[in-house]
Amino acid sequence: MEKTIKIGILGLGTVGTGVVKILKKNQEDIAKKVGAKIEVTKALVRSLDKERVLPKEMLTTNASDILDDPEIDIVVELMGGENPSRDYMVRALSNGKHLVTANKDVIAKYGKELFDIAEKNNLDVMFEASVGGGIPIIHPLKDCLIGNKIEEIMGIINGTTNYMLTKMTRENVDYQTVLAEAQAKGYAEADPTADVGGLDAARKIAILASIAYNSRITVDDVYVEGITKISPEDIANARELGYVIKLLGIAKEDPENGVEVRVHPTFIPNSHPIASVNDVFNAIFVTGDAVGNTMFYGRGAGELPTASAVIGDIMEVTRNIQHDVKARVLCTCYENKKICPIEESQSAFYVRLLVKDEPGVFAKIAGLLSEENISLNSVIQKRKVNNCAEIVFVTYTVKNAAIREALAKIEALPVVTEISNVIRVHEANE
Amino acid sequence: MEKTIKIGILGLGTVGTGVVKILKKNQEDIAKKVGAKIEVTKALVRSLDKERVLPKEMLTTNASDILDDPEIDIVVELMGGENPSRDYMVRALSNGKHLVTANKDVIAKYGKELFDIAEKNNLDVMFEASVGGGIPIIHPLKDCLIGNKIEEIMGIINGTTNYMLTKMTRENVDYQTVLAEAQAKGYAEADPTADVGGLDAARKIAILASIAYNSRITVDDVYVEGITKISPEDIANARELGYVIKLLGIAKEDPENGVEVRVHPTFIPNSHPIASVNDVFNAIFVTGDAVGNTMFYGRGAGELPTASAVIGDIMEVTRNIQHDVKARVLCTCYENKKICPIEESQSAFYVRLLVKDEPGVFAKIAGLLSEENISLNSVIQKRKVNNCAEIVFVTYTVKNAAIREALAKIEALPVVTEISNVIRVHEANE
């Protein structure tokens, strides 16, 4: 007789509902593919009153009904957030249940704790859905690309901000307008801080960097800038210079300074494949010493795309149970690498500033840049704003510390009214 | 003590050399990642006289030195072609060795035979490198996306033709010129038939379709058209209409007519992500019922990219050996689906034809199209060519049989000089 693998789901929100729907819709094929029936037996919800995708008798408001049920093989955590998700996951693993989760917050912060319990108890922990929604990226990094030394990961890994930046680029609207619209459409939350501030992307790049560099990197190791300061002027200047602005999570390794992990808006040359990833789509651009450039593209969020990744993980755990494979790939962090301080990190920079409209101003600025050995790639003298002139320049690659030093001196010049924005630039030849 | 996994390589050409190089360069990390040392012990070559990446004492011209060596755990077949590769792979598996191969010819034609022997002997067969070079696509389809019903696969899976079409598009050169240049650069072989005729892509889409639709699809099931008839006029017309021409491998399932698998040049709307995949890059665009649209992009060939995929497979087999996992994922073809005949397949079509330059000609053509219920999406009356007028039209989606019928009648019209080309069109809203 065919075996039945029993699933308990923690959280029946958007993703949980999607998981139940797809497991039901494709149940026949799923059973054939893994040689076992996959059955959701119970789901934890906050309230029993709402109409759900599962009948009432399968719902519970008591986590113990799932975590302590000896019948359940796999616990699927889809509540999000740190609390009480983290405790529930620890309890599930301690009780001998395999774990599938989409929870980037917990994986990025407490991943090690979970892997350790899983290893001790010979269990699987799968989290493909925690980064890039439905896009396969965790497995390709852990399996297919594992022979490579990863040179760089560069990802559009937050759909909300990509939607907003795409809209700002196409329609020339300002940040506040596009945020309000994204909120109205449900693409941005009522409190959008984690998305627009870059924290969501920081959690995801911490997870990817940990896998790529085999060293535990938590969200606290990530340098973060959000998109709240991007203005229509910056977007227009980027266009004029042949770039688009994207919020990127970037991880790379410097043999001297350690692993560099950051999230910030970035000027990307139009010709780069990641530049045409628009709307809510995500893409992760991975460069390996053997494979060269690769890119993984798809929907980074949403009911069914995220469910796709969760179900892939459930089916993989099921195959492992069927083949009696235990804890085959768990924590891959066998190194303890140092984190490169942001001051040591190098980039090209776009700078937009307002100066008094009088002769010799640019010469003074150029002089200060030159003192820090900063060379200019391009300069545009722009519009007049309230009797001031707007100057835009793009530097060649410099150390963060040098540009900071130079900008402090420039800001102190009496002829400089304000430094309006500073954005990192991905050079076309990088 | 750390275990050593012994590898025998059949074929030390471009890819074989790349595998040895990367295994050596990254050996320390590779050992840490899989918990075992991976050691190449012997390689089969045609001649012992050439300078190789391995010392002479590790080379042999006798396949038995590898296939019959009880010390060797994994045989890595990188010779390509059907003979004697197929026999060697059968012997390796029969002798209890795991198999890693990049051989699309054999997998697309004799995959079932290999999987059957492997299953009987509890062995792994891995072939990530057989499609898309370094791009992870076989594993994502077999694992991450496995919960999906795959709606369509659409891939640029031949680098030579993509290089040629990109060059023709950018530089307005003709097919013969660009072929000669591709040959000079080593991007096209002296006999380019398999690439430009579409056979190479047909093998790869047969492999992808077999996995996606869980039914054995061989290269003989694939409808194939190459790029040899693409002219600068077609490229220019595509541009004018908002498309680029790409050679695509396409697989989809029609509930009534079965699985449709074809390779042909295709008009792709500029806005489609696959339209900007240029030069020798490959990309596979996969649409699933849960995940929606995803794309996997990277280098589809070359020494190190292909080696990346081969080494990923070697490391996965090594992990399986370490965890005593046997034949975990082999043949996934548990169905026996029928193949949709090309006549039943539906597409929009671009047609370019030469007609006598006299009144009423287009009305006659339009009349014949209308008899077959074919509607027109766009029409351009083009240049004069030797006292003839060139007409270009694009239809809406029609059955292949209908367009064939209509074109036969149109060709028989005395006013029609020639039907210059007919190319399928991927509609923007598809």
PDB file of C-alpha atoms in Angstrom, chain A residues 60-157:
ATOM      1  CA  THR A  60      -6.776  24.391  15.360  1.00  0.00           C
ATOM      2  CA  THR A  61      -5.747  27.442  17.371  1.00  0.00           C
ATOM      3  CA  ASN A  62      -3.480  25.314  19.541  1.00  0.00           C
ATOM      4  CA  ALA A  63       0.020  24.759  18.132  1.00  0.00           C
ATOM      5  CA  SER A  64       0.500  21.656  20.284  1.00  0.00           C
ATOM      6  CA  ASP A  65      -2.147  19.867  18.236  1.00  0.00           C
ATOM      7  CA  ILE A  66       0.443  19.880  15.449  1.00  0.00           C
ATOM      8  CA  LEU A  67       3.803  20.072  17.224  1.00  0.00           C
ATOM      9  CA  ASP A  68       3.000  17.238  19.611  1.00  0.00           C
ATOM     10  CA  ASP A  69       1.014  15.034  17.226  1.00  0.00           C
ATOM     11  CA  PRO A  70       3.105  11.876  16.737  1.00  0.00           C
ATOM     12  CA  GLU A  71       1.339  11.207  13.423  1.00  0.00           C
ATOM     13  CA  ILE A  72       2.691  14.312  11.729  1.00  0.00           C
ATOM     14  CA  ASP A  73       5.869  13.800   9.661  1.00  0.00           C
ATOM     15  CA  ILE A  74       6.545  17.292   8.359  1.00  0.00           C
ATOM     16  CA  VAL A  75       5.769  20.642   9.949  1.00  0.00           C
ATOM     17  CA  VAL A  76       5.391  23.463   7.440  1.00  0.00           C
ATOM     18  CA  GLU A  77       5.879  26.851   9.076  1.00  0.00           C
ATOM     19  CA  LEU A  78       4.257  29.701   7.138  1.00  0.00           C
ATOM     20  CA  MET A  79       3.404  32.215   9.853  1.00  0.00           C
ATOM     21  CA  GLY A  80       6.394  34.458   9.295  1.00  0.00           C
ATOM     22  CA  GLY A  81       7.995  36.720  11.877  1.00  0.00           C
ATOM     23  CA  GLU A  82      10.222  35.652  14.742  1.00  0.00           C
ATOM     24  CA  ASN A  83       7.677  34.942  17.434  1.00  0.00           C
ATOM     25  CA  PRO A  84       6.279  32.457  18.074  1.00  0.00           C
ATOM     26  CA  SER A  85       7.539  30.881  14.817  1.00  0.00           C
ATOM     27  CA  ARG A  86      11.027  30.283  16.131  1.00  0.00           C
ATOM     28  CA  ASP A  87       9.790  28.441  19.218  1.00  0.00           C
ATOM     29  CA  TYR A  88       7.382  26.364  17.164  1.00  0.00           C
ATOM     30  CA  MET A  89      10.128  25.338  14.752  1.00  0.00           C
ATOM     31  CA  VAL A  90      12.437  24.398  17.597  1.00  0.00           C
ATOM     32  CA  ARG A  91       9.648  22.313  19.150  1.00  0.00           C
ATOM     33  CA  ALA A  92       8.807  20.624  15.849  1.00  0.00           C
ATOM     34  CA  LEU A  93      12.428  19.569  15.328  1.00  0.00           C
ATOM     35  CA  SER A  94      12.843  18.542  18.961  1.00  0.00           C
ATOM     36  CA  ASN A  95       9.776  16.349  18.515  1.00  0.00           C
ATOM     37  CA  GLY A  96      11.350  14.583  15.533  1.00  0.00           C
ATOM     38  CA  LYS A  97       9.461  16.343  12.742  1.00  0.00           C
ATOM     39  CA  HIS A  98      11.063  17.495   9.506  1.00  0.00           C
ATOM     40  CA  LEU A  99      10.739  21.217   8.893  1.00  0.00           C
ATOM     41  CA  VAL A 100       9.823  23.187   5.778  1.00  0.00           C
ATOM     42  CA  THR A 101       9.624  26.943   6.172  1.00  0.00           C
ATOM     43  CA  ALA A 102       9.366  30.174   4.206  1.00  0.00           C
ATOM     44  CA  ASN A 103      10.509  32.186   7.197  1.00  0.00           C
ATOM     45  CA  LYS A 104      13.438  34.419   6.202  1.00  0.00           C
ATOM     46  CA  ASP A 105      13.395  36.267   9.530  1.00  0.00           C
ATOM     47  CA  VAL A 106      14.115  33.152  11.577  1.00  0.00           C
ATOM     48  CA  ILE A 107      16.453  31.491   9.069  1.00  0.00           C
ATOM     49  CA  ALA A 108      18.517  34.675   8.706  1.00  0.00           C
ATOM     50  CA  LYS A 109      18.832  35.062  12.477  1.00  0.00           C
ATOM     51  CA  TYR A 110      18.476  31.638  14.091  1.00  0.00           C
ATOM     52  CA  GLY A 111      19.296  29.301  11.230  1.00  0.00           C
ATOM     53  CA  LYS A 112      22.212  27.739  13.085  1.00  0.00           C
ATOM     54  CA  GLU A 113      20.063  26.835  16.073  1.00  0.00           C
ATOM     55  CA  LEU A 114      17.565  25.023  13.832  1.00  0.00           C
ATOM     56  CA  PHE A 115      20.221  23.185  11.801  1.00  0.00           C
ATOM     57  CA  ASP A 116      21.930  22.024  14.985  1.00  0.00           C
ATOM     58  CA  ILE A 117      18.753  20.464  16.399  1.00  0.00           C
ATOM     59  CA  ALA A 118      17.937  18.952  13.012  1.00  0.00           C
ATOM     60  CA  GLU A 119      21.391  17.424  12.707  1.00  0.00           C
ATOM     61  CA  LYS A 120      21.217  15.950  16.200  1.00  0.00           C
ATOM     62  CA  ASN A 121      17.810  14.443  15.419  1.00  0.00           C
ATOM     63  CA  ASN A 122      18.580  13.404  11.818  1.00  0.00           C
ATOM     64  CA  LEU A 123      15.956  15.653  10.282  1.00  0.00           C
ATOM     65  CA  ASP A 124      15.604  17.844   7.210  1.00  0.00           C
ATOM     66  CA  VAL A 125      15.216  21.628   7.293  1.00  0.00           C
ATOM     67  CA  MET A 126      14.217  23.145   3.939  1.00  0.00           C
ATOM     68  CA  PHE A 127      13.717  26.855   3.254  1.00  0.00           C
ATOM     69  CA  GLU A 128      13.707  27.367  -0.533  1.00  0.00           C
ATOM     70  CA  ALA A 129      10.705  29.713  -0.186  1.00  0.00           C
ATOM     71  CA  SER A 130      12.537  32.066   2.178  1.00  0.00           C
ATOM     72  CA  VAL A 131      14.348  33.823  -0.693  1.00  0.00           C
ATOM     73  CA  GLY A 132      12.931  34.724  -4.104  1.00  0.00           C
ATOM     74  CA  GLY A 133       9.481  33.175  -3.553  1.00  0.00           C
ATOM     75  CA  GLY A 134       9.003  30.579  -6.275  1.00  0.00           C
ATOM     76  CA  ILE A 135      12.426  31.030  -7.863  1.00  0.00           C
ATOM     77  CA  PRO A 136      14.682  28.035  -7.339  1.00  0.00           C
ATOM     78  CA  ILE A 137      17.814  29.580  -5.821  1.00  0.00           C
ATOM     79  CA  ILE A 138      18.670  27.884  -2.502  1.00  0.00           C
ATOM     80  CA  HIS A 139      18.836  24.409  -4.087  1.00  0.00           C
ATOM     81  CA  PRO A 140      20.804  25.520  -7.160  1.00  0.00           C
ATOM     82  CA  LEU A 141      23.347  27.201  -4.853  1.00  0.00           C
ATOM     83  CA  LYS A 142      23.573  24.194  -2.518  1.00  0.00           C
ATOM     84  CA  ASP A 143      23.630  21.609  -5.304  1.00  0.00           C
ATOM     85  CA  CYS A 144      24.134  22.562  -8.952  1.00  0.00           C
ATOM     86  CA  LEU A 145      26.599  25.422  -8.445  1.00  0.00           C
ATOM     87  CA  ILE A 146      28.342  23.934  -5.422  1.00  0.00           C
ATOM     88  CA  GLY A 147      31.588  23.203  -7.306  1.00  0.00           C
ATOM     89  CA  ASN A 148      32.043  26.927  -7.927  1.00  0.00           C
ATOM     90  CA  LYS A 149      33.746  29.547  -5.893  1.00  0.00           C
ATOM     91  CA  ILE A 150      30.953  32.161  -5.912  1.00  0.00           C
ATOM     92  CA  GLU A 151      32.406  35.497  -6.973  1.00  0.00           C
ATOM     93  CA  GLU A 152      29.305  37.597  -6.532  1.00  0.00           C
ATOM     94  CA  ILE A 153      25.594  37.400  -5.865  1.00  0.00           C
ATOM     95  CA  MET A 154      23.498  40.367  -6.900  1.00  0.00           C
ATOM     96  CA  GLY A 155      19.772  40.085  -6.424  1.00  0.00           C
ATOM     97  CA  ILE A 156      16.534  41.944  -6.849  1.00  0.00           C
ATOM     98  CA  ILE A 157      14.990  40.128  -3.897  1.00  0.00           C
TER      99      ILE A 157
END
